N, CA, C and O of each residue as an XYZ file, in Angstrom:
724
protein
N     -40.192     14.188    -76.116
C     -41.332     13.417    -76.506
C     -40.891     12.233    -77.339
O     -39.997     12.389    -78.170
N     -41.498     11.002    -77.153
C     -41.518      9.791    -77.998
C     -42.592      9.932    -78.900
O     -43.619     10.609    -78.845
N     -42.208      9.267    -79.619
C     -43.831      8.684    -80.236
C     -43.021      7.422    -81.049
O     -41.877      7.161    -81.419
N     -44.173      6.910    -81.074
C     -44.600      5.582    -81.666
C     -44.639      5.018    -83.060
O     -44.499      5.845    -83.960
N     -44.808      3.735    -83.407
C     -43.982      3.699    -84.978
C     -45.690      4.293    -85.702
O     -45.515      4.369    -86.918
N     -46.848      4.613    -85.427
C     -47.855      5.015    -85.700
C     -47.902      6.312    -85.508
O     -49.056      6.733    -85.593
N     -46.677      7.564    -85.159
C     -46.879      8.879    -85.204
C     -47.910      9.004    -83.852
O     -48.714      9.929    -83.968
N     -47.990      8.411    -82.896
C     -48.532      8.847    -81.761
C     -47.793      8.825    -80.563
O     -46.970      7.929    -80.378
N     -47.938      9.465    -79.957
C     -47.460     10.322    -78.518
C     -47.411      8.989    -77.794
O     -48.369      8.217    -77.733
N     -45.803      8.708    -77.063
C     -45.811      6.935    -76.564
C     -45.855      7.821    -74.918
O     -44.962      8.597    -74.574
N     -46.933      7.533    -74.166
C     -47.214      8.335    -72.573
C     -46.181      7.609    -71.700
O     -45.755      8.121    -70.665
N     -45.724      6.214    -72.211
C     -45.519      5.039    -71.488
C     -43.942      5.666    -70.801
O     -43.468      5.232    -69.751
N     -43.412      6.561    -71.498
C     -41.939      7.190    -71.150
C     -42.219      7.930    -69.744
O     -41.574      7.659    -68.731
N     -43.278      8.922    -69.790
C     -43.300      9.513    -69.097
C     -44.194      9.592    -67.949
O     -44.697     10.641    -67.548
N     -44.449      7.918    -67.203
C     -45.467      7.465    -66.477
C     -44.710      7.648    -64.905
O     -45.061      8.159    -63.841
N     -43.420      6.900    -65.421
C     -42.405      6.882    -64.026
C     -41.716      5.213    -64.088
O     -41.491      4.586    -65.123
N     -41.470      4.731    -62.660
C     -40.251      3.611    -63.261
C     -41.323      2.410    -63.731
O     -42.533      2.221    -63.601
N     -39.897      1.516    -64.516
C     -41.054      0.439    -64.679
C     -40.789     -0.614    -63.692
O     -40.042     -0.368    -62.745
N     -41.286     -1.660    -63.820
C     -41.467     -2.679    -63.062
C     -39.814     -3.432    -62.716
O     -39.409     -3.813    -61.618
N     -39.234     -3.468    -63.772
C     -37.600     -4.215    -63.534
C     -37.234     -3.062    -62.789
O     -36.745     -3.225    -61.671
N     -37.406     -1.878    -63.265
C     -36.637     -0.689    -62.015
C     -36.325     -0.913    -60.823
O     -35.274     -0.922    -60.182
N     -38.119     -1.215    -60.470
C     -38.403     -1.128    -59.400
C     -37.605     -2.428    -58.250
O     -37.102     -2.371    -57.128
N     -37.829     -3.463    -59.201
C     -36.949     -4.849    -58.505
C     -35.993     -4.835    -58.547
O     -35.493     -5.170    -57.473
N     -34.776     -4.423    -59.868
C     -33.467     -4.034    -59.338
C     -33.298     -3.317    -58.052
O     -32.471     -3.662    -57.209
N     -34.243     -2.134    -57.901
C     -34.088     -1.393    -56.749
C     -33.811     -1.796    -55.261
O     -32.853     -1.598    -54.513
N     -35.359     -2.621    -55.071
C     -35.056     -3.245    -54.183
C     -34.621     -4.485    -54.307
O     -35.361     -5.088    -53.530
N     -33.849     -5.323    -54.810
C     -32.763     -6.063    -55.035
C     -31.747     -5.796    -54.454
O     -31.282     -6.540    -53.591
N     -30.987     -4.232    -54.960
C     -30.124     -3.651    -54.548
C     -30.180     -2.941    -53.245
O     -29.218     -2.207    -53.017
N     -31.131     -3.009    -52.324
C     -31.099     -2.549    -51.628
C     -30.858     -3.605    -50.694
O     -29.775     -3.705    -50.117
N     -31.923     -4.497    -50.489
C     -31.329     -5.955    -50.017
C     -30.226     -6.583    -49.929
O     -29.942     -7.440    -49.093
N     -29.600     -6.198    -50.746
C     -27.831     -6.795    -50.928
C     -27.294     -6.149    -50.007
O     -26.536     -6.793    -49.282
N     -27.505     -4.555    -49.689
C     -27.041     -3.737    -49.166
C     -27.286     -4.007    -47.623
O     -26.552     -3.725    -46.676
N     -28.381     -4.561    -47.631
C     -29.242     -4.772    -45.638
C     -28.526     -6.098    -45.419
O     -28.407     -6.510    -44.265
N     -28.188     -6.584    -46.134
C     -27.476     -8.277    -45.695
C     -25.792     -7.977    -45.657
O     -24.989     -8.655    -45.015
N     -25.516     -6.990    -46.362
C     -23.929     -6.863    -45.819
C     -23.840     -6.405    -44.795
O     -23.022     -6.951    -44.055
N     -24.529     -5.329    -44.299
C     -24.286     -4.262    -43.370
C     -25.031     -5.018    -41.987
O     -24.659     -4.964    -40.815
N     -25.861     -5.522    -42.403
C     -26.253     -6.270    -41.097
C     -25.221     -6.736    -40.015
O     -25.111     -6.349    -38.852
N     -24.464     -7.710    -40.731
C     -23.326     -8.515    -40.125
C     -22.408     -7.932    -39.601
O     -21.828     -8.379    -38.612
N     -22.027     -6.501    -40.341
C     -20.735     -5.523    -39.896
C     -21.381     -4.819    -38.655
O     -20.655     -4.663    -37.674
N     -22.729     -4.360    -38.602
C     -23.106     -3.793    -37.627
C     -23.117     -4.531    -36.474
O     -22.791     -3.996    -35.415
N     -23.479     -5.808    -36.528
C     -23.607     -6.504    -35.409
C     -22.185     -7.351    -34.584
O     -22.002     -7.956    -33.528
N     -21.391     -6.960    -35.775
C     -20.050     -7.397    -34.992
C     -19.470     -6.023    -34.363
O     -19.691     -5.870    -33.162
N     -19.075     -5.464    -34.733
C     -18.877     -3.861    -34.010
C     -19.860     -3.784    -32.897
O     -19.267     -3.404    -31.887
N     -20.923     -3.959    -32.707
C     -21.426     -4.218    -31.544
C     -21.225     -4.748    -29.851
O     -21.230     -4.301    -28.703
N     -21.011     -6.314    -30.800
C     -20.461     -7.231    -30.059
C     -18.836     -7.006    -29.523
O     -18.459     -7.119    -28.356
N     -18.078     -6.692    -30.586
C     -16.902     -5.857    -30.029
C     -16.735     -4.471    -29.317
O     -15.678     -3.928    -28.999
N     -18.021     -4.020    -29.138
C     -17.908     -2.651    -28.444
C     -18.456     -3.309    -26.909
O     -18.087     -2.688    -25.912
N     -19.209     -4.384    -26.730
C     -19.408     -4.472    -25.324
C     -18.648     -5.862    -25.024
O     -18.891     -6.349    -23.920
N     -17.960     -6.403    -25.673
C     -16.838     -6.701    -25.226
C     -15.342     -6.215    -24.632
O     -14.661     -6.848    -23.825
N     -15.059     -5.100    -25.161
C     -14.088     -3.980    -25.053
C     -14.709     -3.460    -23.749
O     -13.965     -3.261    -22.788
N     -15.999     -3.232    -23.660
C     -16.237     -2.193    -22.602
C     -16.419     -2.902    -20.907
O     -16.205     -2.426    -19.791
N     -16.808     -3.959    -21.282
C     -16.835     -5.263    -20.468
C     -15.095     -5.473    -20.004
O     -14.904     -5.725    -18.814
N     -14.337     -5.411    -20.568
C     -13.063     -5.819    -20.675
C     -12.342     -4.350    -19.738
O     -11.638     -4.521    -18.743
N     -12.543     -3.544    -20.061
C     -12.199     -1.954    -19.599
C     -12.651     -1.998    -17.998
O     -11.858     -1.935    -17.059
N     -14.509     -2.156    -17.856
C     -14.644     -2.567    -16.741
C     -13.565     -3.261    -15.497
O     -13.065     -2.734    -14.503
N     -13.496     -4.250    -15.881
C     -12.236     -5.237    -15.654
C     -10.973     -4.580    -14.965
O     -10.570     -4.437    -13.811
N     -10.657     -4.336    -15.905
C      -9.318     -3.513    -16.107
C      -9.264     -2.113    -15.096
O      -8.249     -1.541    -14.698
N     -10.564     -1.793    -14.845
C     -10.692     -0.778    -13.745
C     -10.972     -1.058    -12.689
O     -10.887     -0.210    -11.801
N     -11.472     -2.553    -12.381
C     -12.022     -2.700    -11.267
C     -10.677     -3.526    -10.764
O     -10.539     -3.699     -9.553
N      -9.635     -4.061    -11.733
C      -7.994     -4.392    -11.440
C      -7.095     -3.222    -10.367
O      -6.503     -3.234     -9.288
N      -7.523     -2.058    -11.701
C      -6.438     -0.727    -10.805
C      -6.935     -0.097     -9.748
O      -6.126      0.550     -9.082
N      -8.001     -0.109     -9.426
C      -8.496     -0.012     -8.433
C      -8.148     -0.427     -7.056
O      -7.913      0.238     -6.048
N      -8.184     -2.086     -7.344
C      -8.263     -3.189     -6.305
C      -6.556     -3.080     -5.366
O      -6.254     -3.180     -4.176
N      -5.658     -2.796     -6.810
C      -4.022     -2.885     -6.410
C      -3.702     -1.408     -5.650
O      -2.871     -1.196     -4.766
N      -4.587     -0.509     -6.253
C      -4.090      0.523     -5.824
C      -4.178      0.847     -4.397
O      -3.303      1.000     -3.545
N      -5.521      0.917     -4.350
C      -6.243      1.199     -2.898
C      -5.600     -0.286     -2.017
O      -5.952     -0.309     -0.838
N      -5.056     -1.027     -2.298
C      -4.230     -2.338     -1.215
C      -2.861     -1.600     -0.620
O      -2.348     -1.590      0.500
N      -2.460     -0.901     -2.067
C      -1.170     -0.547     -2.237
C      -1.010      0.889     -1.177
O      -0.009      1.384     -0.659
N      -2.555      1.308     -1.126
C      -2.475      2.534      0.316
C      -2.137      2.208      1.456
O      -1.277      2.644      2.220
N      -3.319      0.920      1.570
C      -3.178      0.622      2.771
C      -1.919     -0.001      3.507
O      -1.608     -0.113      4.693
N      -1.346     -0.348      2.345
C      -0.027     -1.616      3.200
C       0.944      0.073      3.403
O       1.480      0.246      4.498
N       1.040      0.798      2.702
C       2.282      1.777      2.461
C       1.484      2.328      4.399
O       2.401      2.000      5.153
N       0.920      2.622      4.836
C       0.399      3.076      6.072
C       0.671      1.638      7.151
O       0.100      1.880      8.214
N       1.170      0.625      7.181
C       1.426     -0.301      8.147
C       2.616      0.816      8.901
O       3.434      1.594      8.411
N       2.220      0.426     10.435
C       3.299      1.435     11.783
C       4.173      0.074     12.166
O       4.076     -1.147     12.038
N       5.037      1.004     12.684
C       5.746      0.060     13.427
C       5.023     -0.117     14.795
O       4.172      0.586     15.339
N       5.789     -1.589     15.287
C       4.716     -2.133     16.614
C       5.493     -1.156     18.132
O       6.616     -1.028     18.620
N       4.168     -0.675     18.396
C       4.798     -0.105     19.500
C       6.067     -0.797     21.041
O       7.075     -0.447     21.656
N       4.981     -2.036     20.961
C       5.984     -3.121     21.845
C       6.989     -3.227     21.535
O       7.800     -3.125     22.456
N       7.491     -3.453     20.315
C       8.956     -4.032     19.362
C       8.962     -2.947     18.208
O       8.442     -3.152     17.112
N       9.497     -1.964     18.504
C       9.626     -0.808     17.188
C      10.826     -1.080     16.323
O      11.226     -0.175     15.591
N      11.444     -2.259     16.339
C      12.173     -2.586     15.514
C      11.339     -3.222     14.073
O      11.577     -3.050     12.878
N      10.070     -4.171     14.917
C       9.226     -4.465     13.838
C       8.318     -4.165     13.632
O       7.642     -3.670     14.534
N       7.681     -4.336     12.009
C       6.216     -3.769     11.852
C       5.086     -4.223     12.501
O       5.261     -5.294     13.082
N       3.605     -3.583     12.614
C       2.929     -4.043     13.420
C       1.751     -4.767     12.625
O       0.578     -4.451     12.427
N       2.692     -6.096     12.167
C       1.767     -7.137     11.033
C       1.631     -8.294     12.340
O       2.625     -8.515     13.032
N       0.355     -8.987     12.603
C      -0.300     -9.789     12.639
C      -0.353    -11.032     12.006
O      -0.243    -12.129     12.554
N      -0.540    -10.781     10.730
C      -0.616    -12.125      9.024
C       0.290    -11.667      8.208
O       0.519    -10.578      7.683
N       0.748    -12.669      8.201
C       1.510    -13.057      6.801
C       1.581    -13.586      5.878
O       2.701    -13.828      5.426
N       0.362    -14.019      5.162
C       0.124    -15.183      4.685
C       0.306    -14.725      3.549
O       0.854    -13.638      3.362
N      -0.311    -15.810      2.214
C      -0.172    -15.994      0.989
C      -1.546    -15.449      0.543
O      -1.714    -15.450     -0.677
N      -2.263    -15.118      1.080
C      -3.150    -14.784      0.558
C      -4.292    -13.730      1.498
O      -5.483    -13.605      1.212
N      -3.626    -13.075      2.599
C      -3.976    -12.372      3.828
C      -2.644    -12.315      4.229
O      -1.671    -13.068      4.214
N      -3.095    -10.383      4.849
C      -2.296     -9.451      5.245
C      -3.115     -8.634      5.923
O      -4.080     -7.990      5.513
N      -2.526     -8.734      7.272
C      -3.145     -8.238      8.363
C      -2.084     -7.424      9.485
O      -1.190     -7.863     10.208
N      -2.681     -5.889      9.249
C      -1.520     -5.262     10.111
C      -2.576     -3.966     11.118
O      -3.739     -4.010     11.520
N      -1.619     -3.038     11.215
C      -2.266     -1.526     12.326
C      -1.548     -0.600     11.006
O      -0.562     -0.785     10.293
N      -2.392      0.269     11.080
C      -1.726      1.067     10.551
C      -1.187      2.569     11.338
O      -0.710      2.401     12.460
N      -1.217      3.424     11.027
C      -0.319      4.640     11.317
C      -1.028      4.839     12.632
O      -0.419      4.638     13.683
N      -2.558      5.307     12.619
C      -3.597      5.965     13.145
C      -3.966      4.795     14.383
O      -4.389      5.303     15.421
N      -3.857      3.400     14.374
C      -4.280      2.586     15.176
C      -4.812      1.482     14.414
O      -4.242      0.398     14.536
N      -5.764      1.572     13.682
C      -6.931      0.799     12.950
C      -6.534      0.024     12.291
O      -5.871      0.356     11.309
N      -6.852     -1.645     12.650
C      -6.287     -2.840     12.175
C      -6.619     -3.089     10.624
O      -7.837     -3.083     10.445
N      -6.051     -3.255      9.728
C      -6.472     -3.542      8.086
C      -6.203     -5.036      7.812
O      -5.129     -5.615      7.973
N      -7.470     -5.608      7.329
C      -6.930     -7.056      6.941
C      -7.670     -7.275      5.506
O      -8.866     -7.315      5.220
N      -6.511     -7.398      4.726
C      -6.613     -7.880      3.320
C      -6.678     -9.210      3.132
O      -5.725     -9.960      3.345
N      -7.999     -9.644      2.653
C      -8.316    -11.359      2.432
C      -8.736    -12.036      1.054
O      -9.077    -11.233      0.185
N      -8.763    -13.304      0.735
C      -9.099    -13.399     -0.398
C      -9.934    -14.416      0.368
O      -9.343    -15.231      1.077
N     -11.561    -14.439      0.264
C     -12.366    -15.588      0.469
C     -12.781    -16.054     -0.709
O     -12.349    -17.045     -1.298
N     -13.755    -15.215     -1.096
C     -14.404    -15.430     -3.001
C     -13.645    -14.324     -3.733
O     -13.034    -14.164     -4.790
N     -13.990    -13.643     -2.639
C     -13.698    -12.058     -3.268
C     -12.513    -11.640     -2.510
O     -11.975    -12.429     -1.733
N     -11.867     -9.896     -2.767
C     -10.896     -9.814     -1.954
C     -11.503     -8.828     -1.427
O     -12.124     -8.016     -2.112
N     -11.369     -8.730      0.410
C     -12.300     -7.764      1.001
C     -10.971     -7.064      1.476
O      -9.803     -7.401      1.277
N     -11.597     -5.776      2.301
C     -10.744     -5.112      2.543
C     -11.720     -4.723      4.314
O     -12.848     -4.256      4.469
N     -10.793     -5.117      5.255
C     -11.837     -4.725      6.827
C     -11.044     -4.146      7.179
O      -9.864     -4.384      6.922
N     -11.525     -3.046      7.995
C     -11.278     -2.316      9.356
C     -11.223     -2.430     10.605
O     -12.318     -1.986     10.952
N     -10.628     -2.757     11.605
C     -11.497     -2.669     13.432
C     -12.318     -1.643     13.485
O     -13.375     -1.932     14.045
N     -12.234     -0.463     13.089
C     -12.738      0.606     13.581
C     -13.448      1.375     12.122
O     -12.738      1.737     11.183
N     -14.498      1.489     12.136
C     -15.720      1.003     12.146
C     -15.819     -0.865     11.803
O     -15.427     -1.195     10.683
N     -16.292     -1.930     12.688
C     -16.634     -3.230     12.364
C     -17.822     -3.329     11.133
O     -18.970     -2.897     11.242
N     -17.490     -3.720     10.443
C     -18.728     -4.176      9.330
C     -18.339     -5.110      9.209
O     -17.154     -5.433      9.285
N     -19.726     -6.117      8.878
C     -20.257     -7.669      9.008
C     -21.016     -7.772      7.596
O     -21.872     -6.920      7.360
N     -20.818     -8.509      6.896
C     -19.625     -9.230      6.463
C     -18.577     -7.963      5.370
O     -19.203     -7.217      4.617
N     -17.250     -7.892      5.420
C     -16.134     -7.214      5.289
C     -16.885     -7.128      4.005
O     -17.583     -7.895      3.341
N     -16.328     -5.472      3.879
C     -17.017     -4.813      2.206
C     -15.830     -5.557      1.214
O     -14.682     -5.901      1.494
N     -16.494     -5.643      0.118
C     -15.751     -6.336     -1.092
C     -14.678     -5.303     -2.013
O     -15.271     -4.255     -2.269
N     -13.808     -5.313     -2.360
C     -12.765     -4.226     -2.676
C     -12.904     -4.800     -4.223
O     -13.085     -3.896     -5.039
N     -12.849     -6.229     -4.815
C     -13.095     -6.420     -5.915
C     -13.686     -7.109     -6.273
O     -14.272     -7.333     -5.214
N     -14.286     -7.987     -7.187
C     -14.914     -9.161     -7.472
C     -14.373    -10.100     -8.798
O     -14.153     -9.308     -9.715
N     -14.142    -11.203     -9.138
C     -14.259    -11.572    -10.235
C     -12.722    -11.859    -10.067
O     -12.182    -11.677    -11.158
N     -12.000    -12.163     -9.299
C     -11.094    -12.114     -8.785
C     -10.191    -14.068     -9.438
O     -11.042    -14.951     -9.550
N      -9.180    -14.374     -9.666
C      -8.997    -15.805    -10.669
C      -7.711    -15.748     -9.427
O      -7.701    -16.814     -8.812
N      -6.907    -15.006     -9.050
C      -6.000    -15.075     -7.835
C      -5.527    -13.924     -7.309
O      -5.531    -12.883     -7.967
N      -4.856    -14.025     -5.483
C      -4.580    -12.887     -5.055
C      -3.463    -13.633     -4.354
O      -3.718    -14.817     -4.133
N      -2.013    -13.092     -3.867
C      -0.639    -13.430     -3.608
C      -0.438    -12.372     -3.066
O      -0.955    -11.320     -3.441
N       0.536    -12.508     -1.858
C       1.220    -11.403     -1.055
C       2.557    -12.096     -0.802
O       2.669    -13.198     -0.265
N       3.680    -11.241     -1.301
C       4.857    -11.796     -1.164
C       5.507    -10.583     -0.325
O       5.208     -9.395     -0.447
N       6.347    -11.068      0.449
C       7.220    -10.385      2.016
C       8.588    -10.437      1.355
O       9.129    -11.420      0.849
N       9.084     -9.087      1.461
C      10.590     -8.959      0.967
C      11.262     -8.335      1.701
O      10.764     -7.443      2.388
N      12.800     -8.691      1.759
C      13.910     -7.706      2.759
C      14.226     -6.761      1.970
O      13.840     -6.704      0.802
N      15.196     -5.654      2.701
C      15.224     -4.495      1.450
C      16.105     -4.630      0.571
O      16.356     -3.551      0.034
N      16.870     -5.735      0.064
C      17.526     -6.309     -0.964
C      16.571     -6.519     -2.027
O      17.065     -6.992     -3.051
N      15.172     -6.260     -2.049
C      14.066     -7.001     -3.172
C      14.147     -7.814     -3.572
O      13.265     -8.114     -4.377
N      15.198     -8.734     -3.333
C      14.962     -9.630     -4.239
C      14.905    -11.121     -3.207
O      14.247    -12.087     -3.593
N      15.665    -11.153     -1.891
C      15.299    -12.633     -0.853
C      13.525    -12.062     -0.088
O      13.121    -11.028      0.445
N      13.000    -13.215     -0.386
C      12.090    -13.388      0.131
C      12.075    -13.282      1.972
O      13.143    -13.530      2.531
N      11.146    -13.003      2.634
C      11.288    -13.284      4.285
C       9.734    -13.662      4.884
O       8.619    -13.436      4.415
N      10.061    -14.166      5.813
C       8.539    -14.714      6.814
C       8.449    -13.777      8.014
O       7.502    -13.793      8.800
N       9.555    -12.916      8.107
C       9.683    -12.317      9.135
C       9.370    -10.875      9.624
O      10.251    -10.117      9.219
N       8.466    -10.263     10.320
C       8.042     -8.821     10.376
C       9.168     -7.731     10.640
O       9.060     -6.539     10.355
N      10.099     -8.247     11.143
C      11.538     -7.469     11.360
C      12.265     -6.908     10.402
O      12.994     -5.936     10.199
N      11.577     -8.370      9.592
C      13.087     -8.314      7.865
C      12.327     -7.367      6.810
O      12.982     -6.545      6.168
N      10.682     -7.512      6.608
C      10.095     -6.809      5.868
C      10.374     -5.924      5.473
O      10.664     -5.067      6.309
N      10.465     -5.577      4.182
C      10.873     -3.588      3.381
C       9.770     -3.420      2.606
O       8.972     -2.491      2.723
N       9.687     -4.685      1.476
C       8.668     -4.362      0.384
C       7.376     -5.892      0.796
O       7.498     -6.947      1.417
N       6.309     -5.269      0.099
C       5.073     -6.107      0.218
C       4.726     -6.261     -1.570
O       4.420     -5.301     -2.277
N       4.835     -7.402     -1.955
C       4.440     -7.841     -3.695
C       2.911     -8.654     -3.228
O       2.606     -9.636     -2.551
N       1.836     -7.076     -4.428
C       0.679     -7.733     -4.080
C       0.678     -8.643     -5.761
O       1.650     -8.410     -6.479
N      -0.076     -9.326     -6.133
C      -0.233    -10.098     -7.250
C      -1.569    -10.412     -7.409
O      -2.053    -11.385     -6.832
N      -2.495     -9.377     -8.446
C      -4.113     -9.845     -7.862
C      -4.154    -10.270     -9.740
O      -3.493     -9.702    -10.609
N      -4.924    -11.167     -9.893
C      -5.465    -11.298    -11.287
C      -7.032    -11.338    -11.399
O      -7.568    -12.206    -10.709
N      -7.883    -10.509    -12.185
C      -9.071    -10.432    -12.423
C      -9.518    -11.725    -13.656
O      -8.719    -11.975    -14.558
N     -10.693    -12.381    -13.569
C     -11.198    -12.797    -15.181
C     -12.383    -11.934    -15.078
O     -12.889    -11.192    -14.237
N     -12.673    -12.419    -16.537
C     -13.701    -12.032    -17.651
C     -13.727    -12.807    -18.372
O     -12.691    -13.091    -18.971
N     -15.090    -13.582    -18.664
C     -14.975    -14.548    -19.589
C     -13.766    -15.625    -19.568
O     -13.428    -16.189    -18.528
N     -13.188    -15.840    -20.743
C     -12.102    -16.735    -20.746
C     -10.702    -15.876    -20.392
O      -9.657    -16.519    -20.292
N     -10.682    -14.102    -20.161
C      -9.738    -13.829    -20.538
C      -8.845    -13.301    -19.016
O      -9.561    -12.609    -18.293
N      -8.105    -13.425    -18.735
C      -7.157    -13.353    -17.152
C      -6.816    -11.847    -17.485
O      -6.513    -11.410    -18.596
N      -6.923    -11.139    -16.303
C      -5.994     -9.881    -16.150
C      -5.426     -9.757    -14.818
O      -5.863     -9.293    -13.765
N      -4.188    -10.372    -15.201
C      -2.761     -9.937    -13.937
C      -2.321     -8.547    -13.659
O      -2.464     -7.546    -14.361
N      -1.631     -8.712    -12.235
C      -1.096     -7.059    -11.943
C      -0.185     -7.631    -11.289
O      -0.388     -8.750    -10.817
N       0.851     -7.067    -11.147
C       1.974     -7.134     -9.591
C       2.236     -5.964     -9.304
O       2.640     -5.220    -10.198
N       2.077     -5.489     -7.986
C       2.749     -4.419     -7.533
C       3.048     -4.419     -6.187
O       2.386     -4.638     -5.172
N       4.530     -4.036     -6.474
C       5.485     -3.716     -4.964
C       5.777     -2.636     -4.193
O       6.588     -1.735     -4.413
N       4.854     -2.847     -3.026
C       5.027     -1.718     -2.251
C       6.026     -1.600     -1.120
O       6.115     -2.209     -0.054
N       6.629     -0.799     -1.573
C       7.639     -0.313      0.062
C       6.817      0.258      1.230
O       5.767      0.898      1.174
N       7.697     -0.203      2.537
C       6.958     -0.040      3.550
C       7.542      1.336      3.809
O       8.598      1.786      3.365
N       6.816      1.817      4.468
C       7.139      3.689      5.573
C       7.539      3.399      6.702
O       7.697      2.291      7.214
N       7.767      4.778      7.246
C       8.249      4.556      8.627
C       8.972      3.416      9.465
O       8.688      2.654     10.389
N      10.246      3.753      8.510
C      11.891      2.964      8.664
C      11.955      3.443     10.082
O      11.332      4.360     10.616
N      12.942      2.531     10.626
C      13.485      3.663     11.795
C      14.998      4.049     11.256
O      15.687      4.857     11.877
């Protein structure tokens, strides 16, 4: 109990907060909603950037991998079984038969598609998108001289790079061919 310089009971203690309480309070709480604001909203922005970026990055290993099936299945040409049974050679298309019969042609138009002869689909399903470049390099089995030639072929260097935003994601991968004689 208080009391007062008059010997009376001061109630004023035991009413609850006072008024500065109350504005420090929320003062302090405000300080608190303006820091945290900013931290929350960058962690944000870095979480769907990251996840955006991951995307990417999966729709990369994807693209190399499943190329990297198909070329490892190129046959040799039945006419000339000395050489493989490639069609294209290009820099940016690769076009062969594979084991089973069924022609595979890897292209880069916008996108990089991936077609079949057998089943025909119009227009060729898309294998990736978002695609900044795609390269096919022809190697003898030395790895390291380049060739133009279906005879000389051992390894196939695919080279696909994805964007996002400003940011590039490269791959290279070299596949050896099957069914040597």
């Amino acid at each position: 109990m208080t009391f007062a310089h008059n010997g009376k009971l001061n109630r004023r203690a035991s009413l609850g907060f006072t008024v500065i309480e109350m504005v420090t309070a929320i003062v302090m709480l405000g300080v608190l909603a303006a820091l945290s604001v900013p931290m929350l909203s960058n962690g944000l922005r870095a979480y769907e950037a990251t996840h955006a970026s991951m995307l990417t990055l999966g729709k990369l290993r994807y693209a190399t991998e499943r190329m990297a099936r198909e070329i490892r299945e190129v046959r040799r040409d039945p006419a000339k079984p000395s050489d493989y049974d490639i069609s294209v050679m290009a820099a940016m298309t690769f076009k062969f038969k594979k084991t089973d019969g069924i022609e595979v042609t890897l292209d880069k138009p916008a996108q990089v598609t991936l077609a079949y002869s057998t089943p025909i689909v119009t227009p060729p399903p898309t294998l990736t998108d978002q695609v900044g470049g795609l390269e096919f390099k022809y190697f003898k089995e030395d790895g390291t001289t380049e060739t133009t030639l279906k005879s000389e072929v051992a390894f196939v260097q695919i080279s696909l790079s994805l964007i996002h935003g400003t940011a590039t994601y490269p791959q290279r991968v070299r596949v050896g061919l099957r069914n040597k004689l």
